[in-house]
Amino acid sequence: MSLFITGTDTDVGKTFITASLLKAYLDLGKDAVAIKPVQSGCENSDALDTKVYKSVNPNNNFSPLYALNLATSPHLAAKADGVEIELEKCVNYCNEFLSNHKEVLVEGAGGLFVPLNDNQTMIDLIKRLDLPTVLVASNKLGAINHTILSLKTLKNYGIKTPLLVLNLSDEKSEISRSNIEYLRLNFKGEIVVINSGESIDSASKKLLNFVKNFKPNTQKIDLEFDKNHLFHPYTSSISPLKSYGVKSANGSYIEVEGKTLLDGMCSWWCAYGGYNIPSINSSIIKQINSLSHIMFGGFTHAPAINLGKKLLEILPKGMDKIFYCDSGSVSVEVALKMAIQYQQNKDPNKNKILTILGGYHGDTFGAMGVCDPTTGMHSMFGGILSKQIFAPKPKCKFGEIFDEKTLKPYEEIISKNSDKIAAIIVEPLVQGAGGMWFYHENYLKFLRKKCDEIGALLIFDEVATGFGRLGEYFASSVAGVTPDIMCIGKALTAGYMSFAATICTKDVADTICQNKRVFMHGPTFMANPLACSVALASIEYLQSINFKNRVKDIEKELKFELEKCKKLPEVVDVRVFGAIGVVEIDSEVNVEKIQEFFVENGVWIRPFGKNIYTMPQFNVTKDELKKLCDAIYESIKTRSYK
């Protein structure tokens, strides 16, 4: 049982308690070590705290990763020494010990929010390590407030705290006794009281009972049950693809058994800001304590209204009416129904949807009907799906010279079917799961013009492209084209919850409701307050991170790092757009085999078809991008995709 030892403040005796715990472990014959990854106040880089550990066990002589001279907060001491504390290096340092010893005691520096650098604090390290945490408090006036605040913070971050140590207690002090009494009533874990002046030997005896009996309540990942009973996306129940058990995810990293993986997929476009974003976590906790769900029929609530206001701030001008729904596929269903109901009051003969080949719009029936019949993954359902109208896949790439002649097939198909087309639906600029193809904005400008001419609606499926992936809030802004209906999802909640929305113009909404009609759709979980609250926090977070510049930088690095792939004979094309990098090869990838290669190399990349691609988080560093791109290059060079 490894532990992290933190305190309510500095100078509460964390090192003394860590050494006492170490002795208790060793007295029980356990393979235990104590480490401190970051320490300030070292004398000539001689880490004082490690001397205390060494007094318990002479072999426990491990230097801190960062031994800083100045006796201040770590980030200030690091600046004085001309270094920067890197969270990832701290995690790797600790994981090395965790891999080689059964019991590791990791002592933090100061309290929970002591800064490591300008952006990260000690609690970020605790969260990344995902260890049960011992909280040490100095039992004096003010201890109750400091302790309760620290315990609530740990709880809000999802960190288990099984032990509270009230150190430097005074049996004769009424304040000290009162603190103990109050905290015993209000803390459900174990409390150990250590008096001032006690020795490590004495304190270790008091801690021995906890060390003997504590069993961390960790969730077992039963991979065999998963294999035998749980469906996974697009895989067989007879011979399923290998799945990896995830323990936790923080920042850009996913923790699986024995491995830390750099995430290159954003959990299928969703987690643009990484995992465990404190501000979004807080919004969830706050909303759960108020209202998790209420029917939207006859009721409304602040999260739905406030999210609506925020969306109207960032959506293209004219997109005024918002329909909240459950997922990206459902948002497409809603959009298609809007188009058909719109035409019921305009021209009932217009009951077909035109789309382009190479597209993907979801897995529900209406959405499947407008996916590419071959590459859209739903060919087996062709006999039952509604027959829609398909135009060719756009030929001209985004960013290249546009050939006006490529519009001729679209002109012909639209003219031939102008009396039938209720709406045209496309993924603007980026065709995602249908082939990761980036096409020229002039196709969208042409479709906008033709829709206006024939009285059809233009639908943009921005489920994948919305919320910054291309460097603007939406692909429509990049293209300079506004649709009549827009579908959003995925990154709307930063990957926290399944949630989506369909937005339309006032004209579309009002036309649908003419002749005393209503729009015929109403999901049970429509405008779920928890999801709305998360989505609002997600947009606010996106606005706080200067995502437009970050995506520009990511695009530049992806182009540079993936350039070498062009020299490989198996590579057909290399494409980069915003924070998306794609390498297309000449044959289908063996997903399970290439997945094993990527995991072995410490990254999470999930190819499909002939495309090996990455969609990194917007906080990704240059070194992390290089690692992702190098892994893609090596997977092709070594033919690990075969």
XYZ file of C-alpha atoms in Angstrom:
642
model
C 0.000 0.000 0.000
C 1.752 3.129 -1.220
C 0.774 6.536 0.168
C 1.193 10.219 -0.546
C 1.862 12.380 2.523
C 0.737 15.997 2.354
C -0.025 18.715 4.879
C -2.438 21.514 5.657
C 0.544 23.873 5.515
C 4.310 23.937 5.705
C 6.069 23.052 8.984
C 3.356 20.650 10.162
C 5.766 17.712 10.461
C 5.194 15.835 7.200
C 8.764 14.533 7.110
C 8.543 13.296 10.697
C 5.267 11.483 9.931
C 6.646 10.061 6.667
C 9.674 8.694 8.544
C 7.387 7.279 11.255
C 5.214 5.564 8.638
C 8.379 4.205 7.009
C 9.455 2.664 10.318
C 6.000 1.139 10.814
C 6.188 -0.459 7.372
C 9.702 -1.761 7.956
C 8.762 -3.130 11.397
C 6.101 -5.198 9.625
C 8.714 -6.560 7.244
C 7.442 -4.662 4.230
C 9.498 -3.575 1.217
C 9.006 0.139 1.804
C 10.872 3.277 0.802
C 10.274 6.975 1.364
C 10.950 9.621 -1.288
C 10.465 13.336 -1.737
C 10.468 14.370 -5.420
C 10.678 18.117 -4.700
C 12.375 19.816 -1.782
C 13.349 23.417 -1.260
C 15.568 24.708 1.532
C 18.381 22.259 0.830
C 21.851 23.186 2.090
C 24.260 22.964 -0.823
C 21.827 20.582 -2.557
C 21.968 18.324 0.526
C 18.326 17.290 0.967
C 17.625 17.499 4.690
C 14.443 15.394 4.670
C 16.199 12.408 3.150
C 18.524 12.423 6.160
C 15.489 11.797 8.375
C 14.426 8.846 6.189
C 17.996 7.577 6.280
C 17.935 7.629 10.083
C 15.156 5.020 9.889
C 16.787 2.954 7.177
C 20.386 3.683 6.112
C 19.611 2.295 2.655
C 16.785 4.806 2.177
C 19.073 7.423 0.690
C 17.306 8.696 -2.432
C 17.999 12.228 -3.573
C 15.022 14.365 -4.552
C 14.492 14.889 -8.252
C 14.554 18.613 -7.551
C 16.801 19.588 -4.612
C 16.430 23.362 -4.446
C 18.487 25.705 -2.319
C 16.167 28.566 -1.374
C 13.789 27.872 1.551
C 10.667 29.107 -0.251
C 7.855 27.639 -2.329
C 9.193 25.169 -4.917
C 8.410 27.330 -7.958
C 10.257 30.326 -6.492
C 13.215 28.209 -5.343
C 13.373 26.617 -8.797
C 13.473 30.033 -10.473
C 16.275 31.074 -8.128
C 18.217 27.958 -9.165
C 17.502 28.555 -12.850
C 15.382 25.433 -13.358
C 11.722 24.667 -13.992
C 9.909 21.898 -12.142
C 8.200 19.662 -14.707
C 5.209 17.718 -13.448
C 5.769 14.894 -15.902
C 9.311 14.349 -14.670
C 8.027 14.257 -11.086
C 5.448 11.641 -12.057
C 8.044 9.527 -13.847
C 10.430 9.817 -10.888
C 7.734 8.536 -8.493
C 6.521 5.838 -10.880
C 10.042 4.441 -11.092
C 9.962 3.764 -7.341
C 6.362 2.541 -7.482
C 7.391 0.009 -10.121
C 10.339 -1.304 -8.110
C 8.980 -1.340 -4.553
C 5.783 -2.720 -3.056
C 5.264 0.199 -0.672
C 6.334 3.754 -1.515
C 5.770 6.782 0.710
C 5.809 9.978 -1.367
C 6.152 13.158 0.650
C 4.911 16.393 -0.873
C 6.263 19.894 -0.331
C 4.132 22.284 1.725
C 0.359 22.135 1.288
C -1.979 21.165 -1.535
C -1.696 24.337 -3.590
C 1.987 25.002 -3.189
C 3.049 25.882 -6.747
C 5.459 23.635 -8.600
C 5.632 26.021 -11.534
C 3.538 28.850 -12.931
C 0.686 26.520 -13.904
C 0.745 23.445 -11.668
C 0.577 22.781 -7.943
C 1.274 19.924 -5.554
C -2.281 18.630 -5.812
C -1.739 18.067 -9.539
C 1.079 15.671 -8.644
C -1.100 13.900 -6.054
C -3.873 13.520 -8.609
C -1.530 12.176 -11.264
C -0.060 9.562 -8.929
C -3.551 8.520 -7.803
C -2.366 7.349 -4.371
C -4.334 7.263 -1.097
C -3.256 10.371 0.772
C -2.317 10.997 4.387
C -3.097 14.524 5.577
C -0.883 15.925 8.323
C -2.096 18.895 10.386
C -0.511 20.799 13.236
C -2.963 20.516 16.136
C -3.205 24.144 17.198
C -5.591 27.089 16.958
C -6.920 27.217 13.371
C -6.342 23.514 12.725
C -10.042 22.762 12.238
C -10.460 25.299 9.437
C -7.214 24.343 7.664
C -7.948 20.626 7.990
C -11.561 20.762 6.803
C -10.601 22.939 3.820
C -7.838 20.505 2.858
C -10.067 17.441 3.279
C -12.835 18.969 1.170
C -10.352 19.930 -1.524
C -8.942 16.409 -1.643
C -12.469 15.025 -1.887
C -13.379 17.433 -4.684
C -10.324 16.277 -6.609
C -11.366 12.651 -6.161
C -8.402 11.862 -3.893
C -8.998 9.314 -1.134
C -7.806 10.380 2.333
C -7.944 7.401 4.717
C -5.724 8.884 7.447
C -5.555 12.235 9.226
C -2.562 12.786 11.522
C -2.962 15.510 14.145
C 0.672 16.218 14.809
C 2.327 18.397 17.469
C -0.631 17.896 19.800
C -0.664 19.012 23.436
C -2.674 16.828 25.804
C -2.922 19.687 28.296
C -4.312 22.184 25.784
C -8.078 22.630 25.659
C -7.775 23.866 22.048
C -5.844 20.749 21.058
C -8.367 18.440 22.764
C -11.304 20.338 21.232
C -9.798 20.033 17.730
C -9.460 16.277 18.149
C -13.031 15.920 19.381
C -14.498 18.002 16.547
C -12.499 16.321 13.793
C -13.374 12.840 15.067
C -17.032 13.766 14.598
C -16.490 15.182 11.110
C -13.868 12.931 9.501
C -14.835 9.379 8.587
C -11.320 8.036 8.161
C -8.814 7.137 10.854
C -7.262 9.841 13.057
C -3.900 9.361 14.765
C -2.788 11.889 17.377
C 0.953 12.498 17.762
C 2.076 14.657 20.665
C 4.821 17.245 20.587
C 8.175 15.797 21.493
C 7.372 12.211 20.496
C 10.101 10.192 18.797
C 9.864 8.451 15.421
C 9.806 5.165 17.314
C 6.875 6.263 19.468
C 4.924 7.762 16.558
C 5.473 4.669 14.402
C 3.842 2.501 17.065
C 0.747 4.706 16.954
C 0.655 4.442 13.153
C 1.200 0.687 13.141
C -2.471 -0.196 13.454
C -3.363 1.870 10.391
C -0.521 0.342 8.362
C -1.610 -3.176 9.360
C -5.304 -2.806 8.628
C -5.764 -0.278 5.833
C -6.785 -1.818 2.535
C -7.246 0.665 -0.284
C -10.696 0.510 -1.823
C -9.478 0.349 -5.409
C -11.703 -0.664 -8.272
C -10.581 -3.914 -9.800
C -10.528 -3.839 -13.580
C -11.898 -7.257 -14.483
C -10.693 -7.574 -18.078
C -12.060 -11.098 -18.386
C -15.584 -9.951 -17.513
C -15.187 -7.067 -19.940
C -14.116 -9.443 -22.696
C -16.998 -11.842 -22.091
C -19.877 -9.450 -21.446
C -19.271 -5.895 -22.693
C -19.570 -4.636 -26.239
C -16.951 -2.116 -27.399
C -17.263 0.188 -30.448
C -17.068 -1.619 -33.770
C -15.661 -4.885 -32.511
C -16.656 -8.539 -32.366
C -18.097 -10.259 -29.292
C -16.567 -13.531 -30.507
C -13.016 -12.281 -31.002
C -12.948 -8.752 -29.547
C -10.006 -6.434 -29.964
C -7.792 -6.137 -26.911
C -8.889 -3.525 -24.371
C -6.616 -1.849 -21.837
C -7.850 -1.199 -18.301
C -7.707 2.507 -17.451
C -6.995 3.413 -13.825
C -7.201 7.176 -14.237
C -6.524 10.015 -16.646
C -5.033 13.410 -15.886
C -3.876 16.186 -18.166
C -2.581 14.670 -21.394
C -1.961 11.250 -19.870
C -3.905 8.027 -19.400
C -2.874 5.612 -16.644
C -3.260 1.930 -17.490
C -1.851 -1.014 -15.583
C 1.922 -0.565 -15.548
C 1.898 2.172 -18.221
C 1.420 5.894 -18.602
C 0.164 6.739 -22.087
C 0.363 10.114 -23.800
C -3.090 10.661 -25.278
C -3.123 11.474 -28.988
C -6.859 11.000 -29.568
C -8.676 13.316 -27.146
C -11.031 10.384 -26.577
C -12.352 10.709 -30.140
C -12.207 14.502 -30.516
C -13.783 15.288 -27.120
C -11.193 15.980 -24.410
C -9.552 19.013 -26.030
C -8.319 20.309 -22.655
C -7.073 17.022 -21.268
C -8.465 15.071 -18.345
C -9.454 16.199 -14.859
C -9.785 19.934 -15.445
C -10.283 21.462 -11.975
C -12.740 24.178 -13.037
C -14.971 21.664 -14.829
C -14.707 19.184 -11.958
C -15.878 21.938 -9.616
C -18.825 22.787 -11.845
C -19.972 19.158 -11.728
C -19.751 18.965 -7.938
C -21.584 22.264 -7.515
C -24.383 21.243 -9.882
C -24.768 17.749 -8.376
C -25.347 19.356 -5.005
C -28.096 21.510 -6.513
C -29.900 19.682 -9.335
C -28.661 16.737 -11.390
C -31.732 16.219 -13.551
C -35.211 17.537 -14.105
C -37.567 17.034 -17.039
C -37.470 19.897 -19.550
C -41.169 19.610 -20.313
C -42.836 22.408 -18.375
C -39.646 23.323 -16.477
C -36.552 25.330 -17.247
C -33.428 26.085 -15.224
C -30.393 28.365 -15.010
C -27.802 25.918 -16.473
C -29.824 25.567 -19.713
C -30.398 29.305 -19.987
C -26.830 30.298 -19.116
C -25.374 27.763 -21.545
C -27.719 29.083 -24.243
C -26.491 32.629 -23.666
C -22.876 31.512 -23.869
C -23.487 29.522 -27.067
C -25.134 32.500 -28.769
C -21.984 34.513 -27.997
C -19.781 32.158 -30.025
C -22.116 30.688 -32.676
C -22.289 32.213 -36.174
C -24.581 35.210 -36.337
C -28.167 34.210 -37.046
C -28.032 30.862 -35.250
C -30.702 31.663 -32.653
C -32.679 28.600 -31.591
C -31.079 25.821 -29.555
C -32.320 22.248 -29.132
C -30.400 20.325 -26.450
C -30.035 16.596 -26.985
C -28.078 13.510 -25.959
C -25.299 12.844 -28.470
C -23.857 13.793 -31.834
C -25.895 11.173 -33.666
C -29.090 12.409 -32.043
C -28.237 16.004 -32.937
C -28.072 14.898 -36.587
C -31.436 13.136 -36.233
C -32.884 16.360 -34.843
C -31.405 18.378 -37.714
C -32.882 16.044 -40.329
C -36.294 16.168 -38.654
C -36.091 19.951 -38.544
C -35.416 20.039 -42.279
C -38.331 17.727 -43.111
C -40.757 19.553 -40.819
C -39.597 22.877 -42.249
C -40.423 21.677 -45.761
C -43.819 20.334 -44.630
C -44.833 23.973 -44.294
C -42.914 25.105 -47.379
C -42.895 22.400 -50.053
C -43.984 18.912 -48.870
C -42.503 17.309 -51.995
C -39.033 18.162 -50.714
C -38.378 15.101 -48.572
C -34.878 13.959 -49.508
C -31.491 14.837 -48.059
C -28.452 15.417 -50.241
C -25.008 14.731 -48.864
C -21.516 13.970 -50.161
C -19.608 10.716 -50.312
C -16.895 10.202 -47.733
C -19.065 11.568 -44.942
C -19.960 10.196 -41.534
C -22.801 11.537 -39.385
C -23.479 8.946 -36.685
C -24.885 5.527 -35.903
C -28.643 6.098 -35.539
C -30.971 5.394 -38.458
C -31.453 8.851 -39.899
C -27.767 9.615 -39.451
C -26.732 6.296 -41.054
C -28.836 7.189 -44.075
C -26.603 10.181 -44.836
C -23.280 8.427 -44.153
C -21.169 7.211 -47.056
C -22.777 3.889 -48.085
C -19.332 2.243 -48.251
C -16.859 4.042 -45.973
C -19.541 5.179 -43.510
C -19.464 1.768 -41.756
C -23.173 1.063 -42.266
C -23.351 -0.732 -45.627
C -25.082 -3.787 -44.134
C -28.123 -1.650 -43.304
C -28.537 -0.372 -46.863
C -31.695 -2.362 -47.482
C -33.623 -0.707 -44.661
C -32.275 2.836 -44.635
C -34.102 5.683 -46.350
C -32.604 6.332 -49.769
C -30.960 9.720 -49.917
C -29.053 11.579 -52.638
C -25.247 11.394 -52.784
C -22.852 13.749 -54.543
C -19.155 12.999 -55.137
C -16.523 13.432 -52.462
C -14.857 16.868 -52.814
C -11.612 16.597 -54.777
C -9.826 19.847 -53.982
C -7.919 19.935 -50.697
C -8.213 22.732 -48.202
C -5.439 25.263 -48.705
C -4.763 24.328 -52.330
C -5.801 25.981 -55.605
C -9.483 25.396 -56.269
C -10.620 23.897 -59.566
C -14.051 25.277 -60.518
C -14.603 22.284 -62.820
C -14.984 20.009 -59.790
C -18.294 21.753 -59.020
C -19.942 20.485 -62.212
C -21.153 17.125 -60.781
C -22.718 18.961 -57.844
C -24.441 21.413 -60.141
C -25.886 18.559 -62.197
C -27.084 16.468 -59.227
C -28.645 19.444 -57.436
C -30.377 20.693 -60.604
C -31.729 17.220 -61.342
C -33.145 16.828 -57.816
C -33.973 20.440 -56.924
C -37.661 19.638 -56.421
C -36.836 16.813 -53.958
C -34.019 18.194 -51.845
C -35.184 19.313 -48.403
C -31.678 19.931 -47.122
C -27.991 19.352 -47.784
C -25.938 18.024 -44.881
C -22.132 18.008 -44.781
C -19.267 17.948 -42.329
C -17.756 21.357 -43.077
C -14.136 21.262 -44.312
C -13.214 18.031 -42.481
C -14.741 14.664 -43.237
C -13.964 12.755 -40.046
C -14.674 9.071 -39.476
C -15.474 8.604 -43.167
C -11.846 9.155 -44.176
C -10.194 12.160 -42.465
C -10.340 14.240 -45.635
C -9.844 18.041 -45.613
C -11.560 19.825 -48.484
C -11.728 23.338 -49.934
C -14.104 25.938 -48.495
C -15.402 26.840 -51.983
C -17.529 23.684 -51.943
C -19.381 25.046 -48.916
C -19.813 28.455 -50.530
C -21.252 26.758 -53.594
C -23.650 24.641 -51.510
C -24.812 27.730 -49.615
C -25.591 29.438 -52.918
C -27.448 26.435 -54.343
C -29.510 25.915 -51.181
C -30.662 29.525 -51.370
C -31.567 29.077 -55.050
C -33.666 25.917 -54.653
C -35.200 26.611 -51.240
C -33.276 23.885 -49.396
C -31.672 24.128 -45.971
C -27.932 23.821 -45.396
C -26.936 21.675 -42.405
C -23.429 21.676 -40.985
C -22.516 18.678 -38.877
C -19.916 20.281 -36.586
C -19.970 17.511 -33.992
C -16.293 16.772 -34.674
C -15.025 20.179 -35.829
C -16.709 22.382 -33.237
C -14.974 24.067 -30.299
C -11.577 24.964 -31.618
C -10.225 21.941 -33.453
C -9.507 23.978 -36.619
C -8.392 27.130 -34.821
C -11.772 28.873 -34.665
C -14.824 28.017 -32.586
C -16.433 26.344 -35.603
C -15.434 25.239 -39.098
C -18.169 27.478 -40.488
C -16.152 30.474 -39.262
C -13.023 29.163 -40.997
C -14.980 28.740 -44.232
C -16.911 31.989 -43.909
C -20.223 30.203 -44.524
C -23.235 30.160 -42.202
C -25.641 27.196 -42.359
C -29.345 27.125 -41.528
C -28.927 24.304 -39.033
C -25.833 23.275 -37.083
C -25.061 20.131 -35.054
C -22.597 20.297 -32.164
C -21.430 17.728 -29.624
C -18.252 15.884 -28.608
C -16.026 18.724 -27.292
C -19.094 20.638 -26.093
C -18.513 19.113 -22.645
C -14.718 18.619 -22.992
C -15.282 14.859 -22.927
C -16.970 14.809 -19.522
C -20.492 13.786 -20.532
C -22.517 12.753 -23.538
C -24.291 15.912 -24.649
C -25.060 17.739 -27.878
C -27.218 20.409 -29.422
C -28.858 21.284 -32.710
C -29.067 24.978 -33.499
C -31.097 26.646 -36.217
C -32.091 30.086 -37.410
C -35.242 31.794 -36.204
C -36.715 31.413 -39.686
C -36.252 27.633 -39.593
C -37.733 27.351 -36.093
C -40.711 29.590 -36.847
C -41.464 27.896 -40.173
C -41.491 24.474 -38.490
C -44.107 25.749 -36.028
C -46.448 27.355 -38.544
C -50.018 26.048 -38.929
C -50.204 25.320 -35.192
C -47.519 22.643 -35.425
C -44.771 21.890 -32.925
C -41.335 20.430 -33.437
C -41.716 16.691 -32.919
C -38.774 15.686 -30.771
C -38.248 15.613 -26.998
C -35.582 13.436 -25.350
C -35.968 12.357 -21.732
C -32.622 13.916 -20.815
C -33.101 17.073 -22.877
C -31.216 20.022 -21.316
C -29.957 17.875 -18.449
C -28.814 20.453 -15.846
C -25.611 18.593 -15.041
C -24.634 18.369 -18.721
C -25.540 22.025 -19.324
C -23.431 23.099 -16.349
C -20.461 21.064 -17.604
C -20.833 22.439 -21.137
C -20.847 26.016 -19.854
C -17.714 25.362 -17.774
C -16.100 23.732 -20.800
C -16.680 26.749 -23.038
C -15.401 29.083 -20.335
C -12.301 26.924 -19.990
C -11.777 26.935 -23.773
C -11.990 30.718 -23.777
C -9.408 30.924 -20.985
C -6.597 29.025 -22.732
C -6.030 31.143 -25.855
C -6.951 28.136 -27.982
C -6.654 29.911 -31.332
C -2.928 30.540 -30.922
C -2.401 27.125 -29.405
C -4.032 25.390 -32.365
C -1.912 27.432 -34.782
C 1.210 26.287 -32.938
C 0.017 22.662 -32.949
C -0.674 22.821 -36.694
C 2.826 24.175 -37.326
C 4.456 21.433 -35.237
C 2.371 18.650 -36.770
C 3.360 19.756 -40.263
C 7.018 19.808 -39.267
C 7.060 16.525 -37.339
C 4.989 14.499 -39.819
C 6.955 15.700 -42.861
C 9.378 12.772 -42.554
C 6.502 10.326 -43.062
C 6.245 11.448 -46.701
C 9.529 9.676 -47.434
C 8.167 6.265 -46.419
C 7.109 4.158 -49.439
C 3.900 2.988 -47.736
C 2.632 6.542 -47.244
C 0.025 7.820 -49.707
C -0.599 11.230 -48.172
C 0.145 13.385 -45.124
C -2.536 15.900 -44.154
C -2.602 18.493 -41.378
C -5.402 20.926 -40.562
C -5.544 22.769 -37.251
C -4.976 20.289 -34.439
C -5.431 17.228 -36.675
C -2.586 15.264 -38.242
C -3.247 12.372 -40.629
C -0.940 9.909 -42.345
C -2.705 7.812 -44.977
C -1.001 4.549 -45.931
C -1.546 2.146 -48.830
C -3.298 -0.648 -46.915
C -5.684 -1.214 -44.009
C -4.094 -1.172 -40.574
C -4.222 -4.111 -38.208
C -5.764 -2.160 -35.321
C -4.871 -4.576 -32.525
C -1.275 -4.995 -33.651
C -0.570 -1.312 -34.162
C -2.342 -0.545 -30.872
C 0.083 -2.814 -29.038
C 2.979 -1.006 -30.713
C 1.697 2.389 -29.633
C 1.048 1.277 -26.037
C 4.524 -0.226 -25.846
C 5.875 3.153 -26.948
C 3.851 5.059 -24.352
C 1.233 6.716 -26.573
C -2.458 6.223 -27.256
C -3.306 6.475 -30.961
C -6.268 4.641 -32.473
C -6.085 4.363 -36.294
C -8.888 3.246 -38.579
C -8.972 2.084 -42.175
C -5.842 3.349 -43.897
C -5.490 6.408 -41.692
C -3.097 6.748 -38.769
C -3.960 10.058 -37.193
C -3.677 12.172 -34.059
C -5.933 14.839 -32.581
C -3.906 16.066 -29.581
C -5.152 18.137 -26.707
C -4.715 21.881 -27.012
C -2.350 21.922 -24.004
C 0.084 19.522 -25.652
C 3.769 20.503 -25.540
C 6.266 20.412 -28.417
C 7.998 17.406 -26.868
C 4.695 15.572 -26.520
C 3.759 16.322 -30.141
C 7.135 15.033 -31.244
C 6.583 11.841 -29.273
C 3.190 11.277 -30.939
C 4.509 11.979 -34.435
C 7.622 9.853 -33.909
C 5.421 6.962 -32.821
C 3.344 7.278 -36.013
C 6.501 7.393 -38.116
C 8.040 4.364 -36.404
C 4.809 2.352 -36.631
C 4.914 2.713 -40.417
C 8.673 2.362 -40.803
C 8.702 -0.885 -38.791
C 5.481 -2.050 -40.494
C 3.892 -2.523 -37.085
C 0.493 -1.856 -38.648
C 0.542 -5.137 -40.608
